[in-house]
Amino acid sequence: MNERLHSVLARRGIRPETLLIGVHQNRASVPRDTWLTLLREARQQIDVLVFSGTFFAQSNPHVAKMLAERASDGVRVRLCFGDPSGHTAAVRGREEGIGDTLAAKIRASLTYYRSLLTEEGCEVRLHDTTLYNSLFRYDDNLLVNPHIYGQPASANPLLHLKRVDATGWFDNYVQSFEAVWARARPWMPDQEGITTHGQD
């Protein structure tokens, strides 16, 4: 459902709870400017739920600095990565046919965010949960990357949702983030032997 259709429905008194802004064939086809604009314009919260989220930093080498800047402006930043030593990362690696590579990707990705651990308003946690979607929330915008069995998240579709009311798809996905976040553990890199930066 695009904005034009939403406008037509609104004139008829039909008010969907969630606006579907767009659908991308795969995550890689989302324009880089979309990610940057959503990050820059967030005013309340940024939530990310992934296994490794490698692309998040590799497509924007300044992502940690930008997240820190948003936090300094009062934005709550929560990043939740897969636990590289957890059961579900091992299972997901086998399902994708890459074995222990996923755990290594998670560890490499985490190194980009070490500086955020001392930033007020920023939290990084590790989850050991089966993910059905990767989630990227910027206030009332939510990018949902469904997972297809045996395929990397980057090869799967991505939905751009916008929250209209406090019910519907958007809030269902937000509730799933909160459930995973509540069970995730704080990332403590010194205890896990992560000391270097992940950039080449």
PDB file of C-alpha atoms in Angstrom:
ATOM      1  CA  MET A   1       0.000   0.000   0.000  1.00  0.00           C
ATOM      2  CA  ASN A   2       1.560   3.295  -1.049  1.00  0.00           C
ATOM      3  CA  GLU A   3       0.837   6.805   0.199  1.00  0.00           C
ATOM      4  CA  ARG A   4      -1.590   7.574  -2.634  1.00  0.00           C
ATOM      5  CA  LEU A   5      -3.729   4.530  -1.859  1.00  0.00           C
ATOM      6  CA  HIS A   6      -3.545   5.367   1.822  1.00  0.00           C
ATOM      7  CA  SER A   7      -4.879   8.857   1.037  1.00  0.00           C
ATOM      8  CA  VAL A   8      -7.790   7.398  -0.944  1.00  0.00           C
ATOM      9  CA  LEU A   9      -8.671   5.027   1.895  1.00  0.00           C
ATOM     10  CA  ALA A  10      -8.461   7.851   4.424  1.00  0.00           C
ATOM     11  CA  ARG A  11     -10.969   9.922   2.421  1.00  0.00           C
ATOM     12  CA  ARG A  12     -13.333   6.955   2.601  1.00  0.00           C
ATOM     13  CA  GLY A  13     -12.906   6.697   6.344  1.00  0.00           C
ATOM     14  CA  ILE A  14     -10.691   3.606   6.168  1.00  0.00           C
ATOM     15  CA  ARG A  15      -7.573   4.097   8.270  1.00  0.00           C
ATOM     16  CA  PRO A  16      -4.912   1.373   8.096  1.00  0.00           C
ATOM     17  CA  GLU A  17      -2.773   1.110  11.211  1.00  0.00           C
ATOM     18  CA  THR A  18       0.429   0.745   9.193  1.00  0.00           C
ATOM     19  CA  LEU A  19       1.421   2.375   5.934  1.00  0.00           C
ATOM     20  CA  LEU A  20       3.471   0.261   3.542  1.00  0.00           C
ATOM     21  CA  ILE A  21       5.843   2.812   2.047  1.00  0.00           C
ATOM     22  CA  GLY A  22       7.624   0.428  -0.270  1.00  0.00           C
ATOM     23  CA  VAL A  23       8.814  -3.083  -1.009  1.00  0.00           C
ATOM     24  CA  HIS A  24      12.344  -3.864  -2.173  1.00  0.00           C
ATOM     25  CA  GLN A  25      13.243  -7.074  -3.976  1.00  0.00           C
ATOM     26  CA  ASN A  26      16.172  -7.557  -1.610  1.00  0.00           C
ATOM     27  CA  ARG A  27      17.923  -5.613   1.108  1.00  0.00           C
ATOM     28  CA  ALA A  28      20.832  -4.768  -1.157  1.00  0.00           C
ATOM     29  CA  SER A  29      18.480  -2.839  -3.460  1.00  0.00           C
ATOM     30  CA  VAL A  30      17.537  -0.322  -0.764  1.00  0.00           C
ATOM     31  CA  PRO A  31      19.253   2.954  -1.736  1.00  0.00           C
ATOM     32  CA  ARG A  32      22.087   3.958   0.585  1.00  0.00           C
ATOM     33  CA  ASP A  33      20.500   7.400   0.909  1.00  0.00           C
ATOM     34  CA  THR A  34      17.402   5.804   2.434  1.00  0.00           C
ATOM     35  CA  TRP A  35      19.444   4.333   5.278  1.00  0.00           C
ATOM     36  CA  LEU A  36      21.366   7.580   5.831  1.00  0.00           C
ATOM     37  CA  THR A  37      18.277   9.793   5.750  1.00  0.00           C
ATOM     38  CA  LEU A  38      16.344   7.641   8.208  1.00  0.00           C
ATOM     39  CA  LEU A  39      19.310   7.599  10.587  1.00  0.00           C
ATOM     40  CA  ARG A  40      19.886  11.359  10.382  1.00  0.00           C
ATOM     41  CA  GLU A  41      16.201  12.228  10.816  1.00  0.00           C
ATOM     42  CA  ALA A  42      15.489   9.974  13.807  1.00  0.00           C
ATOM     43  CA  ARG A  43      14.503  12.060  16.818  1.00  0.00           C
ATOM     44  CA  GLN A  44      13.439   9.506  19.440  1.00  0.00           C
ATOM     45  CA  GLN A  45      14.815   6.042  18.874  1.00  0.00           C
ATOM     46  CA  ILE A  46      16.860   3.805  16.634  1.00  0.00           C
ATOM     47  CA  ASP A  47      16.524   0.057  17.130  1.00  0.00           C
ATOM     48  CA  VAL A  48      18.405  -2.586  15.142  1.00  0.00           C
ATOM     49  CA  LEU A  49      17.903  -6.356  15.394  1.00  0.00           C
ATOM     50  CA  VAL A  50      20.176  -8.560  13.264  1.00  0.00           C
ATOM     51  CA  PHE A  51      22.495 -11.538  13.364  1.00  0.00           C
ATOM     52  CA  SER A  52      25.629  -9.875  12.000  1.00  0.00           C
ATOM     53  CA  GLY A  53      24.399  -6.707  10.265  1.00  0.00           C
ATOM     54  CA  THR A  54      27.717  -6.537   8.437  1.00  0.00           C
ATOM     55  CA  PHE A  55      26.329  -4.329   5.682  1.00  0.00           C
ATOM     56  CA  PHE A  56      25.144  -1.743   8.207  1.00  0.00           C
ATOM     57  CA  ALA A  57      28.696  -0.580   8.849  1.00  0.00           C
ATOM     58  CA  GLN A  58      30.295  -1.551   5.560  1.00  0.00           C
ATOM     59  CA  SER A  59      27.835   0.574   3.579  1.00  0.00           C
ATOM     60  CA  ASN A  60      28.402   3.477   5.973  1.00  0.00           C
ATOM     61  CA  PRO A  61      31.869   3.536   7.590  1.00  0.00           C
ATOM     62  CA  HIS A  62      30.756   6.437   9.816  1.00  0.00           C
ATOM     63  CA  VAL A  63      27.711   4.662  11.215  1.00  0.00           C
ATOM     64  CA  ALA A  64      29.035   4.485  14.804  1.00  0.00           C
ATOM     65  CA  LYS A  65      29.880   8.188  14.793  1.00  0.00           C
ATOM     66  CA  MET A  66      26.456   9.028  13.365  1.00  0.00           C
ATOM     67  CA  LEU A  67      24.700   6.870  15.955  1.00  0.00           C
ATOM     68  CA  ALA A  68      26.695   8.564  18.718  1.00  0.00           C
ATOM     69  CA  GLU A  69      25.654  11.959  17.349  1.00  0.00           C
ATOM     70  CA  ARG A  70      22.008  10.950  17.319  1.00  0.00           C
ATOM     71  CA  ALA A  71      22.338   9.719  20.908  1.00  0.00           C
ATOM     72  CA  SER A  72      23.904  13.035  21.964  1.00  0.00           C
ATOM     73  CA  ASP A  73      20.771  14.710  20.585  1.00  0.00           C
ATOM     74  CA  GLY A  74      18.580  12.561  22.813  1.00  0.00           C
ATOM     75  CA  VAL A  75      17.853   9.619  20.503  1.00  0.00           C
ATOM     76  CA  ARG A  76      17.782   6.230  22.251  1.00  0.00           C
ATOM     77  CA  VAL A  77      20.012   3.823  20.296  1.00  0.00           C
ATOM     78  CA  ARG A  78      19.674   0.066  20.806  1.00  0.00           C
ATOM     79  CA  LEU A  79      21.632  -2.420  18.704  1.00  0.00           C
ATOM     80  CA  CYS A  80      21.002  -6.144  19.117  1.00  0.00           C
ATOM     81  CA  PHE A  81      23.308  -8.631  17.366  1.00  0.00           C
ATOM     82  CA  GLY A  82      23.411 -12.404  17.389  1.00  0.00           C
ATOM     83  CA  ASP A  83      25.546 -13.959  20.080  1.00  0.00           C
ATOM     84  CA  PRO A  84      28.558 -15.326  18.143  1.00  0.00           C
ATOM     85  CA  SER A  85      28.976 -18.078  20.737  1.00  0.00           C
ATOM     86  CA  GLY A  86      25.260 -18.830  20.857  1.00  0.00           C
ATOM     87  CA  HIS A  87      23.281 -21.804  19.618  1.00  0.00           C
ATOM     88  CA  THR A  88      21.127 -19.944  17.096  1.00  0.00           C
ATOM     89  CA  ALA A  89      24.086 -18.350  15.292  1.00  0.00           C
ATOM     90  CA  ALA A  90      25.573 -21.818  14.849  1.00  0.00           C
ATOM     91  CA  VAL A  91      22.281 -23.191  13.543  1.00  0.00           C
ATOM     92  CA  ARG A  92      21.777 -20.257  11.193  1.00  0.00           C
ATOM     93  CA  GLY A  93      25.328 -20.637   9.863  1.00  0.00           C
ATOM     94  CA  ARG A  94      24.673 -24.300   9.061  1.00  0.00           C
ATOM     95  CA  GLU A  95      21.342 -23.479   7.418  1.00  0.00           C
ATOM     96  CA  GLU A  96      22.989 -20.903   5.174  1.00  0.00           C
ATOM     97  CA  GLY A  97      25.781 -23.331   4.359  1.00  0.00           C
ATOM     98  CA  ILE A  98      28.508 -21.087   5.794  1.00  0.00           C
ATOM     99  CA  GLY A  99      29.186 -22.914   9.068  1.00  0.00           C
ATOM    100  CA  ASP A 100      31.246 -20.928  11.577  1.00  0.00           C
ATOM    101  CA  THR A 101      31.554 -17.996   9.181  1.00  0.00           C
ATOM    102  CA  LEU A 102      28.417 -16.342  10.584  1.00  0.00           C
ATOM    103  CA  ALA A 103      29.904 -16.212  14.087  1.00  0.00           C
ATOM    104  CA  ALA A 104      33.055 -14.675  12.633  1.00  0.00           C
ATOM    105  CA  LYS A 105      30.964 -12.112  10.737  1.00  0.00           C
ATOM    106  CA  ILE A 106      29.162 -11.165  13.946  1.00  0.00           C
ATOM    107  CA  ARG A 107      32.437 -10.659  15.796  1.00  0.00           C
ATOM    108  CA  ALA A 108      33.836  -8.560  12.953  1.00  0.00           C
ATOM    109  CA  SER A 109      30.665  -6.469  12.749  1.00  0.00           C
ATOM    110  CA  LEU A 110      30.620  -5.789  16.475  1.00  0.00           C
ATOM    111  CA  THR A 111      34.045  -4.158  16.381  1.00  0.00           C
ATOM    112  CA  TYR A 112      32.559  -1.156  14.565  1.00  0.00           C
ATOM    113  CA  TYR A 113      30.395  -0.350  17.584  1.00  0.00           C
ATOM    114  CA  ARG A 114      32.817  -0.640  20.480  1.00  0.00           C
ATOM    115  CA  SER A 115      32.987   3.151  20.828  1.00  0.00           C
ATOM    116  CA  LEU A 116      29.239   3.287  21.458  1.00  0.00           C
ATOM    117  CA  LEU A 117      29.549   1.403  24.735  1.00  0.00           C
ATOM    118  CA  THR A 118      30.692   4.574  26.499  1.00  0.00           C
ATOM    119  CA  GLU A 119      28.113   6.817  24.827  1.00  0.00           C
ATOM    120  CA  GLU A 120      25.138   7.797  26.944  1.00  0.00           C
ATOM    121  CA  GLY A 121      21.927   6.684  25.279  1.00  0.00           C
ATOM    122  CA  CYS A 122      23.554   3.809  23.354  1.00  0.00           C
ATOM    123  CA  GLU A 123      23.258   0.125  24.214  1.00  0.00           C
ATOM    124  CA  VAL A 124      24.570  -2.964  22.447  1.00  0.00           C
ATOM    125  CA  ARG A 125      23.284  -6.417  23.341  1.00  0.00           C
ATOM    126  CA  LEU A 126      23.674  -9.979  22.069  1.00  0.00           C
ATOM    127  CA  HIS A 127      20.739 -12.320  21.530  1.00  0.00           C
ATOM    128  CA  ASP A 128      20.501 -16.094  21.135  1.00  0.00           C
ATOM    129  CA  THR A 129      17.087 -16.062  19.490  1.00  0.00           C
ATOM    130  CA  THR A 130      15.764 -17.491  16.244  1.00  0.00           C
ATOM    131  CA  LEU A 131      15.202 -14.487  13.985  1.00  0.00           C
ATOM    132  CA  TYR A 132      12.405 -14.499  11.466  1.00  0.00           C
ATOM    133  CA  ASN A 133      13.191 -10.928  10.442  1.00  0.00           C
ATOM    134  CA  SER A 134      15.948  -8.380  10.731  1.00  0.00           C
ATOM    135  CA  LEU A 135      14.491  -5.094  11.987  1.00  0.00           C
ATOM    136  CA  PHE A 136      15.665  -1.504  11.588  1.00  0.00           C
ATOM    137  CA  ARG A 137      13.526   1.071  13.375  1.00  0.00           C
ATOM    138  CA  TYR A 138      13.879   4.830  13.056  1.00  0.00           C
ATOM    139  CA  ASP A 139      11.067   6.442  15.093  1.00  0.00           C
ATOM    140  CA  ASP A 140       7.894   5.677  13.116  1.00  0.00           C
ATOM    141  CA  ASN A 141       9.719   4.123  10.171  1.00  0.00           C
ATOM    142  CA  LEU A 142      10.504   0.430  10.226  1.00  0.00           C
ATOM    143  CA  LEU A 143      12.477  -1.589   7.689  1.00  0.00           C
ATOM    144  CA  VAL A 144      11.574  -5.276   7.958  1.00  0.00           C
ATOM    145  CA  ASN A 145      13.881  -7.800   6.270  1.00  0.00           C
ATOM    146  CA  PRO A 146      12.129 -11.235   6.339  1.00  0.00           C
ATOM    147  CA  HIS A 147      14.360 -14.290   6.456  1.00  0.00           C
ATOM    148  CA  ILE A 148      13.964 -17.125   3.971  1.00  0.00           C
ATOM    149  CA  TYR A 149      15.324 -20.495   5.072  1.00  0.00           C
ATOM    150  CA  GLY A 150      18.818 -21.191   3.809  1.00  0.00           C
ATOM    151  CA  GLN A 151      19.384 -17.726   2.353  1.00  0.00           C
ATOM    152  CA  PRO A 152      21.365 -14.772   3.716  1.00  0.00           C
ATOM    153  CA  ALA A 153      19.214 -11.865   4.891  1.00  0.00           C
ATOM    154  CA  SER A 154      20.689  -9.621   2.193  1.00  0.00           C
ATOM    155  CA  ALA A 155      19.089 -11.761  -0.520  1.00  0.00           C
ATOM    156  CA  ASN A 156      15.597 -11.501   0.965  1.00  0.00           C
ATOM    157  CA  PRO A 157      12.884  -8.849   0.456  1.00  0.00           C
ATOM    158  CA  LEU A 158      12.595  -5.729   2.573  1.00  0.00           C
ATOM    159  CA  LEU A 159       9.397  -3.928   3.593  1.00  0.00           C
ATOM    160  CA  HIS A 160       9.379  -0.245   4.548  1.00  0.00           C
ATOM    161  CA  LEU A 161       6.561   0.362   7.032  1.00  0.00           C
ATOM    162  CA  LYS A 162       5.402   3.608   8.588  1.00  0.00           C
ATOM    163  CA  ARG A 163       3.430   3.671  11.814  1.00  0.00           C
ATOM    164  CA  VAL A 164       0.023   5.331  11.637  1.00  0.00           C
ATOM    165  CA  ASP A 165      -1.752   4.056  14.753  1.00  0.00           C
ATOM    166  CA  ALA A 166      -0.706   2.042  17.793  1.00  0.00           C
ATOM    167  CA  THR A 167      -1.906  -1.269  16.333  1.00  0.00           C
ATOM    168  CA  GLY A 168      -1.122  -3.390  13.325  1.00  0.00           C
ATOM    169  CA  TRP A 169       2.025  -4.691  11.671  1.00  0.00           C
ATOM    170  CA  PHE A 170       4.348  -1.974  12.885  1.00  0.00           C
ATOM    171  CA  ASP A 171       3.633  -2.522  16.543  1.00  0.00           C
ATOM    172  CA  ASN A 172       3.646  -6.306  16.191  1.00  0.00           C
ATOM    173  CA  TYR A 173       7.205  -6.108  14.877  1.00  0.00           C
ATOM    174  CA  VAL A 174       8.160  -3.619  17.591  1.00  0.00           C
ATOM    175  CA  GLN A 175       6.828  -5.999  20.231  1.00  0.00           C
ATOM    176  CA  SER A 176       8.986  -8.770  18.807  1.00  0.00           C
ATOM    177  CA  PHE A 177      12.044  -6.511  19.054  1.00  0.00           C
ATOM    178  CA  GLU A 178      11.221  -5.724  22.676  1.00  0.00           C
ATOM    179  CA  ALA A 179      10.841  -9.426  23.494  1.00  0.00           C
ATOM    180  CA  VAL A 180      14.249 -10.268  22.024  1.00  0.00           C
ATOM    181  CA  TRP A 181      15.867  -7.193  23.607  1.00  0.00           C
ATOM    182  CA  ALA A 182      14.552  -8.124  27.052  1.00  0.00           C
ATOM    183  CA  ARG A 183      16.231 -11.549  26.863  1.00  0.00           C
ATOM    184  CA  ALA A 184      19.479 -10.348  25.263  1.00  0.00           C
ATOM    185  CA  ARG A 185      22.641  -9.830  27.301  1.00  0.00           C
ATOM    186  CA  PRO A 186      24.828  -6.708  27.311  1.00  0.00           C
ATOM    187  CA  TRP A 187      27.826  -6.940  25.002  1.00  0.00           C
ATOM    188  CA  MET A 188      31.105  -6.912  26.958  1.00  0.00           C
ATOM    189  CA  PRO A 189      33.869  -7.098  24.335  1.00  0.00           C
ATOM    190  CA  ASP A 190      36.787  -7.345  26.757  1.00  0.00           C
ATOM    191  CA  GLN A 191      35.357 -10.599  28.100  1.00  0.00           C
ATOM    192  CA  GLU A 192      34.906 -11.959  24.580  1.00  0.00           C
ATOM    193  CA  GLY A 193      38.321 -11.120  23.195  1.00  0.00           C
ATOM    194  CA  ILE A 194      37.126  -8.452  20.755  1.00  0.00           C
ATOM    195  CA  THR A 195      39.667  -5.643  20.765  1.00  0.00           C
ATOM    196  CA  THR A 196      40.259  -4.485  17.199  1.00  0.00           C
ATOM    197  CA  HIS A 197      38.287  -2.495  14.682  1.00  0.00           C
ATOM    198  CA  GLY A 198      36.554  -4.353  11.874  1.00  0.00           C
ATOM    199  CA  GLN A 199      37.455  -2.082   8.979  1.00  0.00           C
ATOM    200  CA  ASP A 200      40.033  -3.145   6.431  1.00  0.00           C
TER     201      ASP A 200
END
